[in-house]
C-alpha angles and dihedrals in degrees: 000000000000078000124215124321131036110284096038129124135257145264117230111204120194116219136198125220118296118268111213110222095183136241125312133185087265097049144277117335129206140158131216116197117223112229101187139278145169137272133195136175142145094283106022141034137167143098137313107234119229118245104065124111142206112225114198137193118193108201124214090256090062097253115130121210113204126196110188119184119184145131131248124198118211122220089257091056102258114141116219120198113217131199110185116186112192132188109206119189108179091173091074123078113259095024114255112234113165132151147194111220124203117196126194113192131181121250110280137056095346099046089104085079088069090062101051139079118231133193129183152168134232134220125189114222122221113293094253089060096056092205144102131217117226121193117194128191133192113235104233 
């Protein structure tokens, strides 16, 4: 994560191959498993746990809606649950990739995350890397 204020760092999330879920009345569906990763920022650092997934719907107008659900474990052992909803418009130049990030933290030193609003952006790394970079900012 580029956690949590401007000037932070980034999360690198490893991804597995795309799973095609077929067409629906709303558009094309697919899922991308999350294989792990790392995050670092001014107030948090740790690992992205494997087992999450990014479910995507590409609408007929070319906009893709992503709903990524995964967990991150901080260096002190706290597990944060993340829901990252991204709007991706690859028809614009440059592509528009912005997100709303919901964090659920356990009681304790990271519970302040439950009381904040976060936004972010997403960058896909070159295909040979099989990863994305997510930067997240606290709205202050």
